[in-house]
Structure formats: C-alpha cells, structure tokens
Short mmCIF file of C-alpha atoms in Angstrom, two decimals:
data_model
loop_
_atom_site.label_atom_id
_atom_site.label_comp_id
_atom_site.label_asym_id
_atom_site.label_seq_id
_atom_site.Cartn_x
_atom_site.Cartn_y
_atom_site.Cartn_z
CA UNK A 1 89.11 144.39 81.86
CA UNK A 2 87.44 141.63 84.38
CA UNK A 3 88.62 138.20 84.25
CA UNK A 4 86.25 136.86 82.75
CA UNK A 5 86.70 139.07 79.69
CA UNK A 6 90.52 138.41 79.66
CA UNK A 7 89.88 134.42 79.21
CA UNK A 8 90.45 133.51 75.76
CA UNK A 9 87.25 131.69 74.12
CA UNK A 10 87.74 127.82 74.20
CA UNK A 11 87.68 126.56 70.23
CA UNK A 12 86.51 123.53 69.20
CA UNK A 13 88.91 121.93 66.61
CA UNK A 14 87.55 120.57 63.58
CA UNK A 15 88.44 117.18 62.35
CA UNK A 16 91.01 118.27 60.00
CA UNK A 17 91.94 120.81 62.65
CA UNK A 18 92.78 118.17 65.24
CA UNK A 19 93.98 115.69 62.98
CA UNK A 20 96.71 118.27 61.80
CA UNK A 21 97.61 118.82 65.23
CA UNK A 22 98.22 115.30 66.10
CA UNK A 23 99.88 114.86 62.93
CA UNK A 24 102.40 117.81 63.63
CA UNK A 25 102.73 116.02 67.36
CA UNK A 26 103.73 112.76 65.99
CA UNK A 27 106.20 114.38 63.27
CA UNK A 28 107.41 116.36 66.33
CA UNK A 29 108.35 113.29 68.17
CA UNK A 30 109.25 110.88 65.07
CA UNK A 31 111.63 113.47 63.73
CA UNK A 32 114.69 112.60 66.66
CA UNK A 33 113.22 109.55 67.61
CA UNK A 34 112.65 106.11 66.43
CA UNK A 35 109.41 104.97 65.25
CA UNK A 36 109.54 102.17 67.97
CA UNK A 37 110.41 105.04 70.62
CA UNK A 38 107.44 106.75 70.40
CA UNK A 39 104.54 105.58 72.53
CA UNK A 40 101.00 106.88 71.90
CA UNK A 41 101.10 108.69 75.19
CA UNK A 42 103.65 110.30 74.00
CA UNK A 43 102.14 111.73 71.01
CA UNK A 44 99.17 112.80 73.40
CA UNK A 45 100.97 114.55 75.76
CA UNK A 46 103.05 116.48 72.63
CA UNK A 47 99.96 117.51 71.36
CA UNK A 48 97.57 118.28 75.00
CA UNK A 49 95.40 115.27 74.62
CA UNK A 50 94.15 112.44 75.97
CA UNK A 51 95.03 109.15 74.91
CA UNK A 52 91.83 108.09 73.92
CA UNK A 53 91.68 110.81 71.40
CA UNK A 54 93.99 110.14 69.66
CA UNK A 55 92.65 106.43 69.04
CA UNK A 56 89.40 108.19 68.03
CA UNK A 57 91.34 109.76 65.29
CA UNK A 58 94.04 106.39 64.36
CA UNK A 59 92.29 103.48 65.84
CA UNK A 60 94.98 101.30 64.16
CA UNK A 61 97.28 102.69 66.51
CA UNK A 62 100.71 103.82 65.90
CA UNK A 63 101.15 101.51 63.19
CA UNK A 64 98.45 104.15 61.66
CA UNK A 65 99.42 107.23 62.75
CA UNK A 66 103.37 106.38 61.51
CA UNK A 67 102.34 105.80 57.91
CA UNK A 68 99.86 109.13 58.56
CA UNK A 69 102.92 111.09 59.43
CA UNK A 70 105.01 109.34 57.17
CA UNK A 71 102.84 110.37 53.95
CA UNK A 72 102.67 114.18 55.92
CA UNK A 73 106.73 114.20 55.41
CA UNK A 74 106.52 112.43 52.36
CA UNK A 75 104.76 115.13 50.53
CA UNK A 76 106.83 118.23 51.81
CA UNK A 77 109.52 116.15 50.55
CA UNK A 78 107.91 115.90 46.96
CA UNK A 79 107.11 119.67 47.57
CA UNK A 80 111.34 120.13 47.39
CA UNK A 81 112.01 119.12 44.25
CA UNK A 82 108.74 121.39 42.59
CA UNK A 83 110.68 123.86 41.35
CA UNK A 84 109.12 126.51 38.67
CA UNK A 85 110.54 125.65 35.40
CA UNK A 86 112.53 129.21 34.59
CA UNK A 87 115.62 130.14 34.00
CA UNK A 88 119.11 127.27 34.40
CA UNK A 89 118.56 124.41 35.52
CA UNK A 90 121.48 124.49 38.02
CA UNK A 91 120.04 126.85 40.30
CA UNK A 92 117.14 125.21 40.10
CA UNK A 93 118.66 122.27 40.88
CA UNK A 94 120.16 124.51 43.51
CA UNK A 95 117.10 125.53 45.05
CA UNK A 96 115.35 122.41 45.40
CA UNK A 97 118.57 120.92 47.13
CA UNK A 98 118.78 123.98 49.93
CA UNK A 99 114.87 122.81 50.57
CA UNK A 100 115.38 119.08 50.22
CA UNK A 101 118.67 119.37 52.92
CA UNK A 102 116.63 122.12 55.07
CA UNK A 103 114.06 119.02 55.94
CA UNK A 104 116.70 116.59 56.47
CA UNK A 105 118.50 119.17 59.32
CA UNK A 106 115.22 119.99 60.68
CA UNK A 107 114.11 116.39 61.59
CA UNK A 108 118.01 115.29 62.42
CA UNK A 109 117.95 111.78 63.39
CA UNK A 110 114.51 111.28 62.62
CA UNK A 111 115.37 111.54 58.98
CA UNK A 112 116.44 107.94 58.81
CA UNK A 113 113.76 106.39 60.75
CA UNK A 114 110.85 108.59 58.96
CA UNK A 115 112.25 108.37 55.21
CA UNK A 116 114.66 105.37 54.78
CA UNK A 117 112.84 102.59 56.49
CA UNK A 118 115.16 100.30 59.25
CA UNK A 119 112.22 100.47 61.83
CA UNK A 120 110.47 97.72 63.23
CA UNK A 121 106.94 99.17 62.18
CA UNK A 122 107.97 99.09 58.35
CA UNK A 123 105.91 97.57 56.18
CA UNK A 124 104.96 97.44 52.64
CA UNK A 125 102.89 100.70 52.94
CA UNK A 126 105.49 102.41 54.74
CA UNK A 127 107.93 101.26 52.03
CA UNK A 128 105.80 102.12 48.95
CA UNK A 129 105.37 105.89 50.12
CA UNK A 130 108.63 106.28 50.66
CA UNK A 131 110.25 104.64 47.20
CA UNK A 132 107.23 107.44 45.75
CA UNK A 133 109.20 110.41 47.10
CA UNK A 134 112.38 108.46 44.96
CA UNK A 135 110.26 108.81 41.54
CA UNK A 136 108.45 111.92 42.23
CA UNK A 137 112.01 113.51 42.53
CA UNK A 138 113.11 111.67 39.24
CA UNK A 139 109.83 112.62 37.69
CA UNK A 140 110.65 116.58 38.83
CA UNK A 141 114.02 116.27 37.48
CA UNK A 142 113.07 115.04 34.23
CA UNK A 143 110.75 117.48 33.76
CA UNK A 144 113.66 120.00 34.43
CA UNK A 145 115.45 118.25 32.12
CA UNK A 146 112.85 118.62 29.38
CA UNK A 147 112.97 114.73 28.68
CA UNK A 148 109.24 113.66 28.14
CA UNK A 149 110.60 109.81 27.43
CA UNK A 150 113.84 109.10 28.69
CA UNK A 151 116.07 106.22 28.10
CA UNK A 152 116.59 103.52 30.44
CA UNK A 153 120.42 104.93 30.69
CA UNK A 154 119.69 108.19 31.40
CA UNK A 155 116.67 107.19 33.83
CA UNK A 156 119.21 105.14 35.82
CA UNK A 157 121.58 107.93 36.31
CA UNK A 158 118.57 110.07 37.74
CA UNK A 159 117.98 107.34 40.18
CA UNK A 160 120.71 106.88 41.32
CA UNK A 161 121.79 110.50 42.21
CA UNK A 162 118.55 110.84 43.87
CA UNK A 163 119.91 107.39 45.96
CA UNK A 164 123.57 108.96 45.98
CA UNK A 165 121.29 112.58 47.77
CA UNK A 166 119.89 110.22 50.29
CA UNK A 167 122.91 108.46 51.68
CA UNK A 168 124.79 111.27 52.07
CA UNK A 169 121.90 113.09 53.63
CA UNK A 170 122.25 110.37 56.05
CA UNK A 171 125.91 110.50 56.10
CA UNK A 172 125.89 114.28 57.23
CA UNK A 173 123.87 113.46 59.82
CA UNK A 174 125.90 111.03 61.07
CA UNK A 175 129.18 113.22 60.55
CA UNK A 176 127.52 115.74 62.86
CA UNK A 177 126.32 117.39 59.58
CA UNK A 178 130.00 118.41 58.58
CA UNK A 179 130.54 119.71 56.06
CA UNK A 180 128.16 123.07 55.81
CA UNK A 181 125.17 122.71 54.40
CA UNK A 182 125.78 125.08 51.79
CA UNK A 183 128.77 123.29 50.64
CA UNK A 184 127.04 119.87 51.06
CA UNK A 185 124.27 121.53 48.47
CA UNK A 186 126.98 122.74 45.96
CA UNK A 187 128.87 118.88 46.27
CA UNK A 188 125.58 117.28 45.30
CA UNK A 189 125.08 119.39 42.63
CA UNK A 190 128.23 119.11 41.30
CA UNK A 191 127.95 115.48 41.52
CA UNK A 192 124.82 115.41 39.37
CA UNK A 193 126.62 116.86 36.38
CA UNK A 194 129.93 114.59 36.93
CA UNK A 195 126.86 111.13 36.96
CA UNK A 196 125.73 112.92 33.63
CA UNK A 197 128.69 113.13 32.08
CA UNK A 198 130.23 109.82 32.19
CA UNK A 199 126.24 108.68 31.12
CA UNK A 200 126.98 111.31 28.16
CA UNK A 201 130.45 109.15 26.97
CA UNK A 202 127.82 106.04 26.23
CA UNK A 203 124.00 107.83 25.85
CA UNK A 204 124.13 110.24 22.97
CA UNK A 205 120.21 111.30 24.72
CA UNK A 206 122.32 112.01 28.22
CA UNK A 207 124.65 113.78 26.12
CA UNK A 208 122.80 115.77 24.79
CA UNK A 209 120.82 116.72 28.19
CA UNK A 210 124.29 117.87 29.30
CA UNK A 211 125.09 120.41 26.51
CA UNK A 212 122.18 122.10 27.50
CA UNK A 213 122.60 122.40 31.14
CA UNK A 214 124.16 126.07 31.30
CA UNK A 215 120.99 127.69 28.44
#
C-alpha cells in the first residue's frame, strides 16, 4: 500500500457536524469545570480548532456557547425521566433514576455549575432551561402516575422530590459520591413513596396515586 493510499481522506464537517463537535468540546470541559474556568481557547484546543472558528459558529462568545451546551445537557436530562409507560411504576421510577444519577457521575463537578446555576455567566436564559428540566421531570412523572390534572398538593410533592433528587445529587458529589450509586437510586426511590404518603394522610387524589403504586 503507498503512502499516499494509506492517508485517510480529509472530511469536511457539515454545520451540524462541527457544531456537534464543539458542543461535545465545551460539555467536555464544562462538565469538571466552572463555567467561568473555561476560556474559548480552551474549547478550541478540546475540539482541534482554531479560535476563530469557533466564534464563526457562537459569535456571542462563551456566554453563547454555555447556554448552547447547557440546553445539549438539558435535554439528555429530560431524555432520563422518558420512560415507556409499562409495567410498575417503581422500576420505572427505577430506571429513570440509574439514567438520571449516571449523568450526574459522568459530568462530576460539572454537575453543579452546568445544571444548578451559582456561575457568574447565569442569566435568565440559563435559569429558564434549567427550571424546564424541573417540570419536564414532573410532567414525566405525572404521566407515570396517570394524573392528567393534578392537585396543587400532589403537584407540590412531585416538585419537591424532583428538588429533594437534585440536592442530594449534589450532595453525593460532594461526599465523594458515597454512598453507591445503586443504593443512592434505591434511597431516592424510597423517598418518593415516604413524600407520597404523608401527602396521602391530607390529599385523598395523592392517596389514591399511592394505592396504586405496586399494579
């Protein structure tokens, strides 16, 4: 085989091509560092590129390519929760948890500065995509639950095990992601049907929800 013959073809990305590869750069970078940490060179040299490319693609900067990345993890994180709508709803819940806590310990630090805001580039938009992941997950789970209008009691308790699954996503991080995973999963879960059934004590809608969570 001559040389020439053994040099792979040089491909031209397209434009979604090469904005997916930035995009995976910057999530790269953003997911155990800071926001603020991560310089535009830095995305560039994660990804093989020049600088001025990647202004071509975000010419707002990193301000733009942050909330770009941010939506990218945004939706995989709506992807968790889009569980098929078979069989208990505790494995399902199950399921969606082992994916949900799989993203969290595959960005690691990053989690906090990607999902939960505390960065100096925040902003409305940044905020607002991230409180959508919070009610597509309640959405998902009331759809699990089989509630097309729930009650404003029963809607809060959703919420705030959704906000009870991010802190201590954040907590394990910070505990060096002790305990297991697995058992982390099983905690949450269980701490879904204890929320629901103190709800159940004062929402006869919540109660009833709960007598139907092992069909």
């Amino acid at each position: 085989m001559s040389p020439q013959a053994a040099t792979p073809a040089y491909r031209r990305l397209s434009v979604e091509e090469r904005r997916s590869q930035l995009l995976d750069a910057a999530l790269s970078l953003f997911a155990h560092r800071a926001p603020e940490d991560v310089s535009l060179d830095d995305v560039a040299e994660a990804a093989g590129v020049s600088r001025p490319l990647v202004y071509r693609y975000f010419p707002g900067g990193k301000q733009q390519l942050y909330e770009a990345a941010l939506r990218s993890a945004a939706e995989e994180l709506r992807g968790c929760f889009d569980e098929p709508r078979e069989g208990p709803l505790l494995p399902r819940l199950h399921r969606a948890l082992d994916r949900y806590l799989t993203f969290v310990d595959g960005h690691d630090a990053g989690f906090s500065a990607l999902l939960q805001g505390g960065s100096v580039v925040e902003t409305s938009r940044t905020t607002a995509i991230v409180d959508g992941v919070r009610r597509a997950a309640a959405d998902h789970i009331m759809r699990h639950l089989d509630v097309a209008d729930p009650g404003p009691r029963l809607r809060m308790t959703v919420r705030m095990w959704i906000t009870a699954v991010e802190a201590a996503s954040l907590i394990w991080l910070d505990e060096d992601k002790q305990p297991p995973l697995e058992e982390l999963r099983d905690w949450l879960v269980d701490q879904f049907v204890a929320v629901l059934t103190v709800t159940a004590t004062r929402d006869p809608q919540t109660a009833t929800v709960l007598s139907t969570l092992s069909d």
